[in-house]
Short mmCIF file of C-alpha atoms in Angstrom, two decimals:
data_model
loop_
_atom_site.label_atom_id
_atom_site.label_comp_id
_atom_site.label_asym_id
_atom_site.label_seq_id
_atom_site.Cartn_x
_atom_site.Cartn_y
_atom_site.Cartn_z
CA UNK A 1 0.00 0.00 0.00
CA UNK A 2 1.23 3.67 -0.73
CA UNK A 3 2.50 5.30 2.29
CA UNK A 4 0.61 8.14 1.30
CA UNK A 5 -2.61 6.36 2.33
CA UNK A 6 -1.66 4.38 4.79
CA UNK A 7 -3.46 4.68 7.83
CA UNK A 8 -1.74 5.87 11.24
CA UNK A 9 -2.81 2.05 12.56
CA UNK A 10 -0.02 2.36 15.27
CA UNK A 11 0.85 4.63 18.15
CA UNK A 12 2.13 7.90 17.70
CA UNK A 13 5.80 8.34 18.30
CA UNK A 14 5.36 11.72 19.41
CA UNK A 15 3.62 15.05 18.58
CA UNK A 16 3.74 18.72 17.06
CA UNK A 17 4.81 21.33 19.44
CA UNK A 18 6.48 23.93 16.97
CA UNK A 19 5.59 25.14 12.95
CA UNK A 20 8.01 27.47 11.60
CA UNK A 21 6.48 27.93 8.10
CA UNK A 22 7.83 24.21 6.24
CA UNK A 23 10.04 23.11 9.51
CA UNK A 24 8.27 21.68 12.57
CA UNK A 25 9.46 20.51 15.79
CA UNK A 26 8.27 17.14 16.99
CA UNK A 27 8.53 15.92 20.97
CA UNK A 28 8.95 12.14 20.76
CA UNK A 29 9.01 9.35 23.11
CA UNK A 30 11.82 7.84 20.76
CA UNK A 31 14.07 9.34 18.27
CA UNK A 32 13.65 8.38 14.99
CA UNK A 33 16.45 8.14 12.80
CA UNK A 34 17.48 11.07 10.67
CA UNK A 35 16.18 10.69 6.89
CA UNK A 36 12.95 8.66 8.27
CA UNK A 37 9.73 9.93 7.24
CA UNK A 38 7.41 10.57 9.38
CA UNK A 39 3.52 11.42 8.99
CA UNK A 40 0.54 13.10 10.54
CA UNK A 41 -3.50 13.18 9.69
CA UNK A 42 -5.15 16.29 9.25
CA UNK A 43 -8.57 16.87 7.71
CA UNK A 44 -8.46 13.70 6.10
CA UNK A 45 -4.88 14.69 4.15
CA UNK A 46 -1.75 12.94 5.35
CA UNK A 47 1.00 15.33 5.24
CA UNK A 48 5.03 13.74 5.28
CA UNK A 49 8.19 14.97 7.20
CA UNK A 50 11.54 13.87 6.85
CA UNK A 51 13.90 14.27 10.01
CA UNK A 52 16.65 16.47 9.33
CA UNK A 53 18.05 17.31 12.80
CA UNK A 54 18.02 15.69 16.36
CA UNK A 55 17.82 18.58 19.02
CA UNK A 56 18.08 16.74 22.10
CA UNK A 57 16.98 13.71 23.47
CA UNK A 58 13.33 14.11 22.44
CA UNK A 59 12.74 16.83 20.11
CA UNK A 60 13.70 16.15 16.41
CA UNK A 61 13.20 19.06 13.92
CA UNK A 62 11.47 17.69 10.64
CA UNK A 63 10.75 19.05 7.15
CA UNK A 64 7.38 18.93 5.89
CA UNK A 65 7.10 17.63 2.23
CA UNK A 66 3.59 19.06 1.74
CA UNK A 67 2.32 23.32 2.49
CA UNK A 68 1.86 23.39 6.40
CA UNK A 69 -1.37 25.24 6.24
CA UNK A 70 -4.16 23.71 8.83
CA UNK A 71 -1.30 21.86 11.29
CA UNK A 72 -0.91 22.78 14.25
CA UNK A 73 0.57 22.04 17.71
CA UNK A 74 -0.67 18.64 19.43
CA UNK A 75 -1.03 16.79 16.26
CA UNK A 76 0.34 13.49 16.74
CA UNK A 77 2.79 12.01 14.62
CA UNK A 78 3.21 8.86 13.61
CA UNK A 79 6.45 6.78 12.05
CA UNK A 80 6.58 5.19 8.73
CA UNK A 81 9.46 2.56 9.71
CA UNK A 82 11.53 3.62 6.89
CA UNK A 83 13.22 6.58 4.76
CA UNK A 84 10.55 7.88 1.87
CA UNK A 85 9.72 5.36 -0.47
CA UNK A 86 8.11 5.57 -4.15
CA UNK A 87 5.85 2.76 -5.88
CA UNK A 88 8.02 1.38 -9.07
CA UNK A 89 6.61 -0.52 -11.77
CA UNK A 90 7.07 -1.07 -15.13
CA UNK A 91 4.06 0.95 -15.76
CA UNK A 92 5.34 4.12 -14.78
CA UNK A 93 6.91 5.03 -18.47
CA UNK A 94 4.12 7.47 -20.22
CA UNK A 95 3.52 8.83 -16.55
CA UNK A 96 3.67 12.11 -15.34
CA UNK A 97 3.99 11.82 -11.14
CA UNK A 98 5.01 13.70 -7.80
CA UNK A 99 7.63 13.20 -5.42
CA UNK A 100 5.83 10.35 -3.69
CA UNK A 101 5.04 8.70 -6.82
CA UNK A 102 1.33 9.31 -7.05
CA UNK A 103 -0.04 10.60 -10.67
CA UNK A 104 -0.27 14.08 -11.60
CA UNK A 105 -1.91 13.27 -15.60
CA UNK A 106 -5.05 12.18 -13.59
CA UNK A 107 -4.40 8.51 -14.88
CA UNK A 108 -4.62 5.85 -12.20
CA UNK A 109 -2.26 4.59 -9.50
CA UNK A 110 0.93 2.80 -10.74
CA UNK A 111 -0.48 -0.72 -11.34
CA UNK A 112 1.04 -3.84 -8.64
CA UNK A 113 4.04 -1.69 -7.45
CA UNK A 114 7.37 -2.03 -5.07
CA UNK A 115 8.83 0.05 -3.64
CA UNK A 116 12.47 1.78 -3.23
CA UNK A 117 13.69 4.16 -0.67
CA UNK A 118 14.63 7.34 -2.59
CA UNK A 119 18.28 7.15 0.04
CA UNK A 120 19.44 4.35 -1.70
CA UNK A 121 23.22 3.87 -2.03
CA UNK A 122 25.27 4.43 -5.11
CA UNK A 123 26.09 0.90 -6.44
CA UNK A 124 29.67 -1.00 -5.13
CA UNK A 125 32.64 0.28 -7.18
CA UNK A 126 32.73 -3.26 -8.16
CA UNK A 127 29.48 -2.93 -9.57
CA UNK A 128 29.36 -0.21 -11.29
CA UNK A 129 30.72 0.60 -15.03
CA UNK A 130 32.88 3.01 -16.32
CA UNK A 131 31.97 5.88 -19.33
CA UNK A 132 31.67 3.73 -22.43
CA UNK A 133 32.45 5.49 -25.36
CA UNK A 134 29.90 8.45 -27.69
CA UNK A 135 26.23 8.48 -27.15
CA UNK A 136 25.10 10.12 -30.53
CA UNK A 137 22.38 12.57 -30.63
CA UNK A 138 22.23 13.81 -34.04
CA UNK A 139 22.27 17.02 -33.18
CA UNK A 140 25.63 18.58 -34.95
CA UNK A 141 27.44 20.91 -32.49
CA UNK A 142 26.58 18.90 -29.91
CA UNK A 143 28.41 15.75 -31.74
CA UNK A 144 31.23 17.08 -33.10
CA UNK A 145 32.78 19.38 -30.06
CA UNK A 146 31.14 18.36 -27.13
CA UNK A 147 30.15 14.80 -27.43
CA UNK A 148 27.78 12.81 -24.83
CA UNK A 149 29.72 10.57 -23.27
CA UNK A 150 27.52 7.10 -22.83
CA UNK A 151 26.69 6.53 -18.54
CA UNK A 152 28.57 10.30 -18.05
CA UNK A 153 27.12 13.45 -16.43
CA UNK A 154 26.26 16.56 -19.07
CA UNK A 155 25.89 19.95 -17.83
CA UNK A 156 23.98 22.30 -19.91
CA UNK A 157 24.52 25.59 -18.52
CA UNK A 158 23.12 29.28 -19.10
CA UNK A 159 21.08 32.16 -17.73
CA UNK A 160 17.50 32.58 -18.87
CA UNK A 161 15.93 32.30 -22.14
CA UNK A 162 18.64 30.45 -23.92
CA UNK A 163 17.08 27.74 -24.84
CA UNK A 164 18.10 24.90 -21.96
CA UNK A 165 14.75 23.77 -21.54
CA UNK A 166 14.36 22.69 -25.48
CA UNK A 167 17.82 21.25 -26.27
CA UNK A 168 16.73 18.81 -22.72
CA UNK A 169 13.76 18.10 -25.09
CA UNK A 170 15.44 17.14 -28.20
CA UNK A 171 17.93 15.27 -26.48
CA UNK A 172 14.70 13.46 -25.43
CA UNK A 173 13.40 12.64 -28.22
CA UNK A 174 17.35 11.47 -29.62
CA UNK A 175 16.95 8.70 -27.55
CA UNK A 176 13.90 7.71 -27.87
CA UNK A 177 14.43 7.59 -31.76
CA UNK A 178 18.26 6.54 -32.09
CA UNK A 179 18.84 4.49 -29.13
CA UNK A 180 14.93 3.32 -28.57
CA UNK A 181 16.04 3.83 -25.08
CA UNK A 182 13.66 5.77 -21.98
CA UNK A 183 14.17 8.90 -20.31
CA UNK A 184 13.42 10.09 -16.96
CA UNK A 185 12.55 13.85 -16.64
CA UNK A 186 13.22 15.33 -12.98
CA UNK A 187 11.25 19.09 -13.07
CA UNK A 188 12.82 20.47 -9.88
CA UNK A 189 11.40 23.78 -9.09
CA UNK A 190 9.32 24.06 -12.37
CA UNK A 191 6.74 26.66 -13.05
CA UNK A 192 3.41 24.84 -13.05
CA UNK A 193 3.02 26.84 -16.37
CA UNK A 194 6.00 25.46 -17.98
CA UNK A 195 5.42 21.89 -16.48
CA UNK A 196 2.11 21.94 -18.47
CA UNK A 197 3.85 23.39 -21.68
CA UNK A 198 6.24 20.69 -21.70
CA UNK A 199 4.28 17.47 -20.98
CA UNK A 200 2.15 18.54 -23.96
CA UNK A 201 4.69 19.25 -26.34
CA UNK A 202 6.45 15.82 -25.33
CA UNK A 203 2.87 14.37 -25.97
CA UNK A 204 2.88 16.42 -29.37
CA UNK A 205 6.56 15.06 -30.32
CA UNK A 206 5.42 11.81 -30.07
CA UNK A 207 8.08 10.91 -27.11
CA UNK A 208 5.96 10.70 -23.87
CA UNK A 209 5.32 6.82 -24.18
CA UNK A 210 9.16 6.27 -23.22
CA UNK A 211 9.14 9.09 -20.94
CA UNK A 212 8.42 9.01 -17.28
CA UNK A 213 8.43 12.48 -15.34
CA UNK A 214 8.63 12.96 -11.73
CA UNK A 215 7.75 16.91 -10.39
CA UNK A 216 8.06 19.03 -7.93
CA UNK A 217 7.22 22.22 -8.88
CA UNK A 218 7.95 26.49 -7.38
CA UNK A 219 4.92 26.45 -5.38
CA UNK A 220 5.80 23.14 -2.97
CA UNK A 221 7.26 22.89 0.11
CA UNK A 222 11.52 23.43 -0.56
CA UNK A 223 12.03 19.69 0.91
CA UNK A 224 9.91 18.65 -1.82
CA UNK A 225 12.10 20.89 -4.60
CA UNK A 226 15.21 19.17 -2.20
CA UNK A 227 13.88 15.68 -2.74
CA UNK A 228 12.22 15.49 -6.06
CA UNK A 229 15.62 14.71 -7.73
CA UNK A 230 16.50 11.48 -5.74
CA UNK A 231 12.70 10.58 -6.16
CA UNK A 232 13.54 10.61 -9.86
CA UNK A 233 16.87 9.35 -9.90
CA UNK A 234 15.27 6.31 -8.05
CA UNK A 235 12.98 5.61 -11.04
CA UNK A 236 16.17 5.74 -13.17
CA UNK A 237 17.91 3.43 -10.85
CA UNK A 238 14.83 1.07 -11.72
CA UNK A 239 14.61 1.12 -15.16
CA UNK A 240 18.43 0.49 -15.41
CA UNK A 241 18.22 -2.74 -13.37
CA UNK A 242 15.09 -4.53 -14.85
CA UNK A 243 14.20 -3.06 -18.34
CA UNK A 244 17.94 -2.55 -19.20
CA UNK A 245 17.88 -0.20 -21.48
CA UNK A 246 19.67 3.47 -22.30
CA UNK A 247 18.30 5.46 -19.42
CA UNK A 248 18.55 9.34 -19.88
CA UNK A 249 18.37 11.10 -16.84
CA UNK A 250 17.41 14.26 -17.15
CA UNK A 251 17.01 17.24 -14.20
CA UNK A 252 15.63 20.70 -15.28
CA UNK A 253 17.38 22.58 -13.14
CA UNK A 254 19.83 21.64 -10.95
CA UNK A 255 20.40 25.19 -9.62
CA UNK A 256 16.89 25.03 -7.99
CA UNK A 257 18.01 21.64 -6.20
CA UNK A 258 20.98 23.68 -4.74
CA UNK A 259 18.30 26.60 -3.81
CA UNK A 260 15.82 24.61 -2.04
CA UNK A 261 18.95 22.91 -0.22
CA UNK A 262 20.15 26.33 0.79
CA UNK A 263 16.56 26.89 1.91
CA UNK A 264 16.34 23.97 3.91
CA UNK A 265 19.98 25.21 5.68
CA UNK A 266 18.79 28.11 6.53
CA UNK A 267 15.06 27.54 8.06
CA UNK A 268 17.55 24.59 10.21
CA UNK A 269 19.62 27.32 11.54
CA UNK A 270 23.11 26.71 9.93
CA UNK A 271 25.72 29.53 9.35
CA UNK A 272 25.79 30.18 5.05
CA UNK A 273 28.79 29.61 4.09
CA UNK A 274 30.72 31.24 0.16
CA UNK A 275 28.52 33.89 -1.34
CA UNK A 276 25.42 32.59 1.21
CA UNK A 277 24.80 28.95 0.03
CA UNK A 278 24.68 26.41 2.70
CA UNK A 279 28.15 24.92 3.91
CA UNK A 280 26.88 21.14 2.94
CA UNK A 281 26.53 22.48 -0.60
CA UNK A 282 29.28 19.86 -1.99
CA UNK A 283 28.35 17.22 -0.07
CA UNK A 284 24.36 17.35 -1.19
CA UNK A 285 25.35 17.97 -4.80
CA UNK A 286 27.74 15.03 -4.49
CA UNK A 287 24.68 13.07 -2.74
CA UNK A 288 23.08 13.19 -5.94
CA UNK A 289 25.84 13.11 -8.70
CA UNK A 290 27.41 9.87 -7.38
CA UNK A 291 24.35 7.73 -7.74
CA UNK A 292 24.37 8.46 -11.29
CA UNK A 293 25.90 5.12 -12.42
CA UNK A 294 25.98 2.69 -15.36
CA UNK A 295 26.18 -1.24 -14.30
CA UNK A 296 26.44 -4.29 -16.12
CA UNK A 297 22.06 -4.44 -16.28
CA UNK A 298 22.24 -1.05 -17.90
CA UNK A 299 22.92 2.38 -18.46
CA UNK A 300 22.36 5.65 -17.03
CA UNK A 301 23.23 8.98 -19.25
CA UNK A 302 22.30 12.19 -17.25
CA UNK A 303 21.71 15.38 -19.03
CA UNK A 304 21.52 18.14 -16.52
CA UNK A 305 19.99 21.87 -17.02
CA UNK A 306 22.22 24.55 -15.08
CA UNK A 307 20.79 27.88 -14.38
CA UNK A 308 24.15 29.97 -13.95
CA UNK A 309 22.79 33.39 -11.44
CA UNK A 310 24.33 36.61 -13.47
CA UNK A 311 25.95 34.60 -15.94
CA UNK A 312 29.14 34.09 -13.86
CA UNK A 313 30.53 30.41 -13.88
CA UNK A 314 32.49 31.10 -10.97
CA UNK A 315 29.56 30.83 -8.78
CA UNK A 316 30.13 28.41 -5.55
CA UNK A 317 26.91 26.60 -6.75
CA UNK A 318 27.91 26.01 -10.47
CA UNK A 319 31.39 25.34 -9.75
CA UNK A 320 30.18 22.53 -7.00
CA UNK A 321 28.20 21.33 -9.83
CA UNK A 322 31.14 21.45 -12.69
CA UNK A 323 33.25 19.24 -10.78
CA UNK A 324 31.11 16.30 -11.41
CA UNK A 325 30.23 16.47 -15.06
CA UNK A 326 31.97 14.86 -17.75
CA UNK A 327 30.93 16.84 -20.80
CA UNK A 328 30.18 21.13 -20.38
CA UNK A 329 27.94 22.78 -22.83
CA UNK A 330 27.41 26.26 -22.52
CA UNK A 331 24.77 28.00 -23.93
CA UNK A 332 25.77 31.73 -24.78
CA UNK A 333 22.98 34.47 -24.80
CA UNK A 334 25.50 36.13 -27.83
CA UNK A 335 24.82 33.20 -29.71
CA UNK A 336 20.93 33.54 -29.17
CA UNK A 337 20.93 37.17 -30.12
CA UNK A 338 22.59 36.18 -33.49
CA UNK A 339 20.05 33.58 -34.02
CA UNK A 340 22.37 30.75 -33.98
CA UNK A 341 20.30 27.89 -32.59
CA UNK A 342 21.04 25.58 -30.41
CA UNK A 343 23.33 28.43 -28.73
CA UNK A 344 26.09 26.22 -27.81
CA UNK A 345 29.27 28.36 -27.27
CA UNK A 346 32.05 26.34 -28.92
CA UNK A 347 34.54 27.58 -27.80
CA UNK A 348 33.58 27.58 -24.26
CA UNK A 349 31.65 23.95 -24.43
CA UNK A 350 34.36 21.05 -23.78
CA UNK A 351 34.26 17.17 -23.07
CA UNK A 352 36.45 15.67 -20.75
CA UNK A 353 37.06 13.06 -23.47
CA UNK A 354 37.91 15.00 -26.49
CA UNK A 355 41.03 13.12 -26.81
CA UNK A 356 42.09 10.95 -29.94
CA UNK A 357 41.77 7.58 -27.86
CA UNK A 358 37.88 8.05 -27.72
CA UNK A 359 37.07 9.55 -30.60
CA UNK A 360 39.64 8.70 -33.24
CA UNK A 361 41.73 10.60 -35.09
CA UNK A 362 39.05 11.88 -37.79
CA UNK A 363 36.73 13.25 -35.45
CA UNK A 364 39.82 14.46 -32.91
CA UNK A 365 41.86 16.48 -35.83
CA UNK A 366 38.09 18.09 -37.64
CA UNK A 367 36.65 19.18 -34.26
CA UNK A 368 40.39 20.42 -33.92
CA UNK A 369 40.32 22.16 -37.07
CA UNK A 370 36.72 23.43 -36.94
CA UNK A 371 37.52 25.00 -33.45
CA UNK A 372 40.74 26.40 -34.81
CA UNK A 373 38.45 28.45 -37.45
CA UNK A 374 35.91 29.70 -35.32
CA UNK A 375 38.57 31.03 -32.38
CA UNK A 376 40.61 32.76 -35.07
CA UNK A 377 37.14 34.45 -36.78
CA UNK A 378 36.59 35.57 -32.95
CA UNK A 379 39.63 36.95 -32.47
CA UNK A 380 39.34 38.50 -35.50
CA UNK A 381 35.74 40.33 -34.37
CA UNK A 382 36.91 43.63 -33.21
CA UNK A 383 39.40 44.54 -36.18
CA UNK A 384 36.39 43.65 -39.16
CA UNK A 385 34.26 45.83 -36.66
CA UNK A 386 36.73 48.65 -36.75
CA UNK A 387 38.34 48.04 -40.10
CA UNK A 388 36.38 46.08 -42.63
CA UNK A 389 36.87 42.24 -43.42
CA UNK A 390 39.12 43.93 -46.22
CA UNK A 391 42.03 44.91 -44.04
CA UNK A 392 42.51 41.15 -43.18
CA UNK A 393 44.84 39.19 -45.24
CA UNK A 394 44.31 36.93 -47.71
CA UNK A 395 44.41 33.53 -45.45
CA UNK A 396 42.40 35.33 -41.81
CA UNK A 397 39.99 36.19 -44.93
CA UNK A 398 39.65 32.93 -46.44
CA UNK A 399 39.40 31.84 -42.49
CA UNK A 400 36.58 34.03 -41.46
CA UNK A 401 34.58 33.10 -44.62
CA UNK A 402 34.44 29.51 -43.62
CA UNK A 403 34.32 29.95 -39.93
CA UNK A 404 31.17 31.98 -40.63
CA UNK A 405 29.45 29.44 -43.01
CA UNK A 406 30.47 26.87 -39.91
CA UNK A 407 28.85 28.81 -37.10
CA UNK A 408 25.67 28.98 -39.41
CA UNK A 409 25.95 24.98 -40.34
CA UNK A 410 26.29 23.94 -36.95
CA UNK A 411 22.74 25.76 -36.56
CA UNK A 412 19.61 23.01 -36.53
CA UNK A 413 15.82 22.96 -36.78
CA UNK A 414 14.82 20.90 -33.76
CA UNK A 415 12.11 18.10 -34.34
CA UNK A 416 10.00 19.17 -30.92
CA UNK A 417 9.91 22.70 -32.75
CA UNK A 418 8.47 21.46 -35.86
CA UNK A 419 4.90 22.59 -34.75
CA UNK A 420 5.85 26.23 -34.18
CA UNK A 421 8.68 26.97 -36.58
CA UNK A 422 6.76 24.79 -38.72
CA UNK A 423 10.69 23.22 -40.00
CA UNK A 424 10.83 19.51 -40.11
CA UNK A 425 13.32 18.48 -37.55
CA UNK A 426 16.85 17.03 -38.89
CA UNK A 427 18.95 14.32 -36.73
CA UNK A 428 22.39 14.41 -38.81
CA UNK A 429 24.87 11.43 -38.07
CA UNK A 430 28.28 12.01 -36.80
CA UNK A 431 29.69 11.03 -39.89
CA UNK A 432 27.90 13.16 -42.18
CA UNK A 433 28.65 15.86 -39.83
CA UNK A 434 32.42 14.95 -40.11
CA UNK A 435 32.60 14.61 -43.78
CA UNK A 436 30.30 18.73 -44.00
CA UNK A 437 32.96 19.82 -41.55
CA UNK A 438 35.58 18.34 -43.58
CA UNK A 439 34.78 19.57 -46.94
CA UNK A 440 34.14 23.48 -45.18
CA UNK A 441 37.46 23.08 -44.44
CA UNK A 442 38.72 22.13 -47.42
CA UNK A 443 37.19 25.18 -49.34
CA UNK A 444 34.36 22.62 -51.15
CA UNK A 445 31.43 25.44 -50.21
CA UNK A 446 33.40 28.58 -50.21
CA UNK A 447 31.12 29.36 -53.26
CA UNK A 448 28.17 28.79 -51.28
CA UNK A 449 26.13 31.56 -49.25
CA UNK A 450 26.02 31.71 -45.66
CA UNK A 451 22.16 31.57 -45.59
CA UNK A 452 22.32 27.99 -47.42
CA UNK A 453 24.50 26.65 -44.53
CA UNK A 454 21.52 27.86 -42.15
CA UNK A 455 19.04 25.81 -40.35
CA UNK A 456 19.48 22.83 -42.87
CA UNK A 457 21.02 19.17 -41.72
CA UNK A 458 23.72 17.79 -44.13
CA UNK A 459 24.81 19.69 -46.56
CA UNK A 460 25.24 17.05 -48.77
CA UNK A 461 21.26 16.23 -48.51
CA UNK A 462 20.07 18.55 -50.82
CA UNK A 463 23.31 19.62 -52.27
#
């Protein structure tokens, strides 16, 4: 039976004698362990706690997973005999669900579920598998300089209005199509607007079927924005040990997770720590990152949405989060304003695993070469902006022509975009991409406009 509904058919372990807005203060007559969830009935709702702090020998401070409006002191509280806990079934996939598992699409309860505690352990180092080589996504830029690496961790970070939100989406629907694997989508923090907007459109794209998503959305209590990503990374965890398949783990946006944790540290009455974040910020981060694992039953590939406050990527919170990421693409709000979509930077976008051993020495020396073209043609920015392309010589000429038609090939219409830019969505291979990127380079479309090398998949295609 869901813990949700279960009733409280033992005695109460103790009872409410404090509510600080979404932290109570509970008086037991035994101390339950920290991380157990707790529960109390209230006008027929049963609202959750999780124990975050003993304060002496029998008061425990708790925080609630629900709004706290309507408790109040006295209630009695009763234990659940274990850590949260979510239903899992094979069911789930096509489902859109909160933290505790129960259905948010107004479908039915997940049909003869188990359960797993949401605390679970990362898997035994001898269990576990290392990065295994490219995980293609057809999507150009993305392939040739900053390549998913197959069970890593990608970061895609950027301030607002870049476009994180739909690359997460096409990356999606990539793996649904290409690797006919599932994805699990983990809204932390989302606007209930936005979590409405995208359930459609992945109901529109034809990709919710292999999609489960898990949210906890702006308005809810911050331990549910604190929790939500475990609660999905559990599902993950499931689908990779009995269906296994390619899991993509996605979390839209990990910068919330760090917020609600900050939250949490404060209303507990910790010191902040760097720039006001909570001192455990690298250890909950960490928490979460290390139990994204691949094992010999399957694969987990996590794509993770970075909010990045002010643009700066020195921030404690995004540099907590860099450290544990194998691949870093950065979305630049310069490259929006020119219309260059997806706005990867590439220049500042990088893969630990760029290196000839992984990706061979065709795809090492063109990403080389294509990167070598579009750093010159920046460097080169200021003096056509003063001077004129005309001043340049010859060779930085024949340069910035082809780095130009490369910035504009690397552009892509997106296939969960089709219904409002109403372009058909391209998925180029890696080695199409590598043989456009080769003949660029070797002057075969210097005759060719820039606006034919925009929006468009291979060049060859139509050429």
């Amino acid at each position: 039976m869901n813990l949700a509904l279960a009733p409280p058919n033992q005695s109460a372990i103790g009872a409410i004698v404090e509510v600080h807005g979404p932290v109570v203060i509970i008086d037991c007559h035994r101390l339950p362990p920290l991380r157990q969830a707790l529960f109390t009935r209230f006008d027929h709702c049963t609202y959750f706690f999780e124990v975050h702090q003993h304060l002496d020998e029998r008061r425990i401070r708790a925080i609630t997973l629900h709004g706290t409006a309507g408790l109040s002191r006295n209630l009695p509280v009763y234990d659940t005999g274990a850590a949260l806990q979510v239903p899992v079934s094979e069911s789930c996939l096509g489902r859109l669900l909160n933290i505790f598992g129960e259905p948010l699409d107004g479908g039915p309860p997940l049909s003869n579920p188990g359960f797993r505690d949401i605390h679970s352990k990362p898997l035994p180092l001898s269990e576990a598998m290392g990065v295994s080589g490219i995980l293609p996504t057809g999507i150009k830029v993305i392939d040739l300089l900053c390549p998913f690496i197959k069970g890593g961790k990608t970061g895609l970070f950027g301030g607002a209005g870049v476009g994180k939100t739909v690359l997460v989406m096409e990356f999606i629907h990539a793996v649904s199509a290409i690797h006919k694997g599932v994805s699990v989508f983990a809204g932390v923090g989302e606007r209930i607007r936005e979590a409405h907007e995208l359930w459609r459109e992945m109901q529109d794209a034809g990709v919710m079927q292999d999609t489960l998503m898990v949210f906890g959305q702006m308005d809810e209590s911050p331990g549910v924005r604190f929790r939500v990503g475990l609660s999905a990374l559990t599902y993950a965890e499931y689908l990779r040990d009995t269906l296994h398949k390619e899991v993509l783990f996605v979390m839209d946006n990990v910068f919330r997770f760090v917020q609600a944790g900050s939250e949490i540290s404060s209303l507990l009455g910790r010191m902040p720590a760097t720039v006001g974040y909570q001192p455990t910020l690298t250890t909950e981060v960490a928490e979460l990152e290390d139990r994204i694992l691949s094992s010999r039953q399957g694969a987990i590939t996590s794509v993770q949405a970075v909010y990045v406050p002010a643009d700066d990527m020195t921030d404690p919170a995004v540099s907590a989060i860099l450290s544990h990421l194998d691949t870093t693409v950065i979305l630049s709000r310069d490259q929006a304003s020119k219309g260059i979509y997806p706005a990867v930077d590439p220049l500042r976008s990088s893969s630990k695993l760029m290196d000839r051993h992984t990706l061979g020495d065709r795809h090492y020396a063109v990403a080389g070469a294509v990167r070598e073209h579009l750093a010159r043609y920046h460097e080169l920015e200021d003096i056509i902006a003063m001077l004129g392309v005309e001043e340049l010589s010859e060779t930085d000429r024949k340069i910035v022509m082809r780095a130009r038609k490369l910035q504009r090939y690397l552009t892509q219409p997106f296939a969960v975009l089709a219904q409002h830019t109403k372009q058909t969505g391209v998925s180029v291979s890696l080695d199409q991409t590598l043989t456009d990127c080769e003949d660029f380079l070797s002057g075969r479309y210097d005759a060719t406009s820039e606006q034919d090398c925009y929006m468009r998949g291979s060049m060859r295609a139509a050429s």
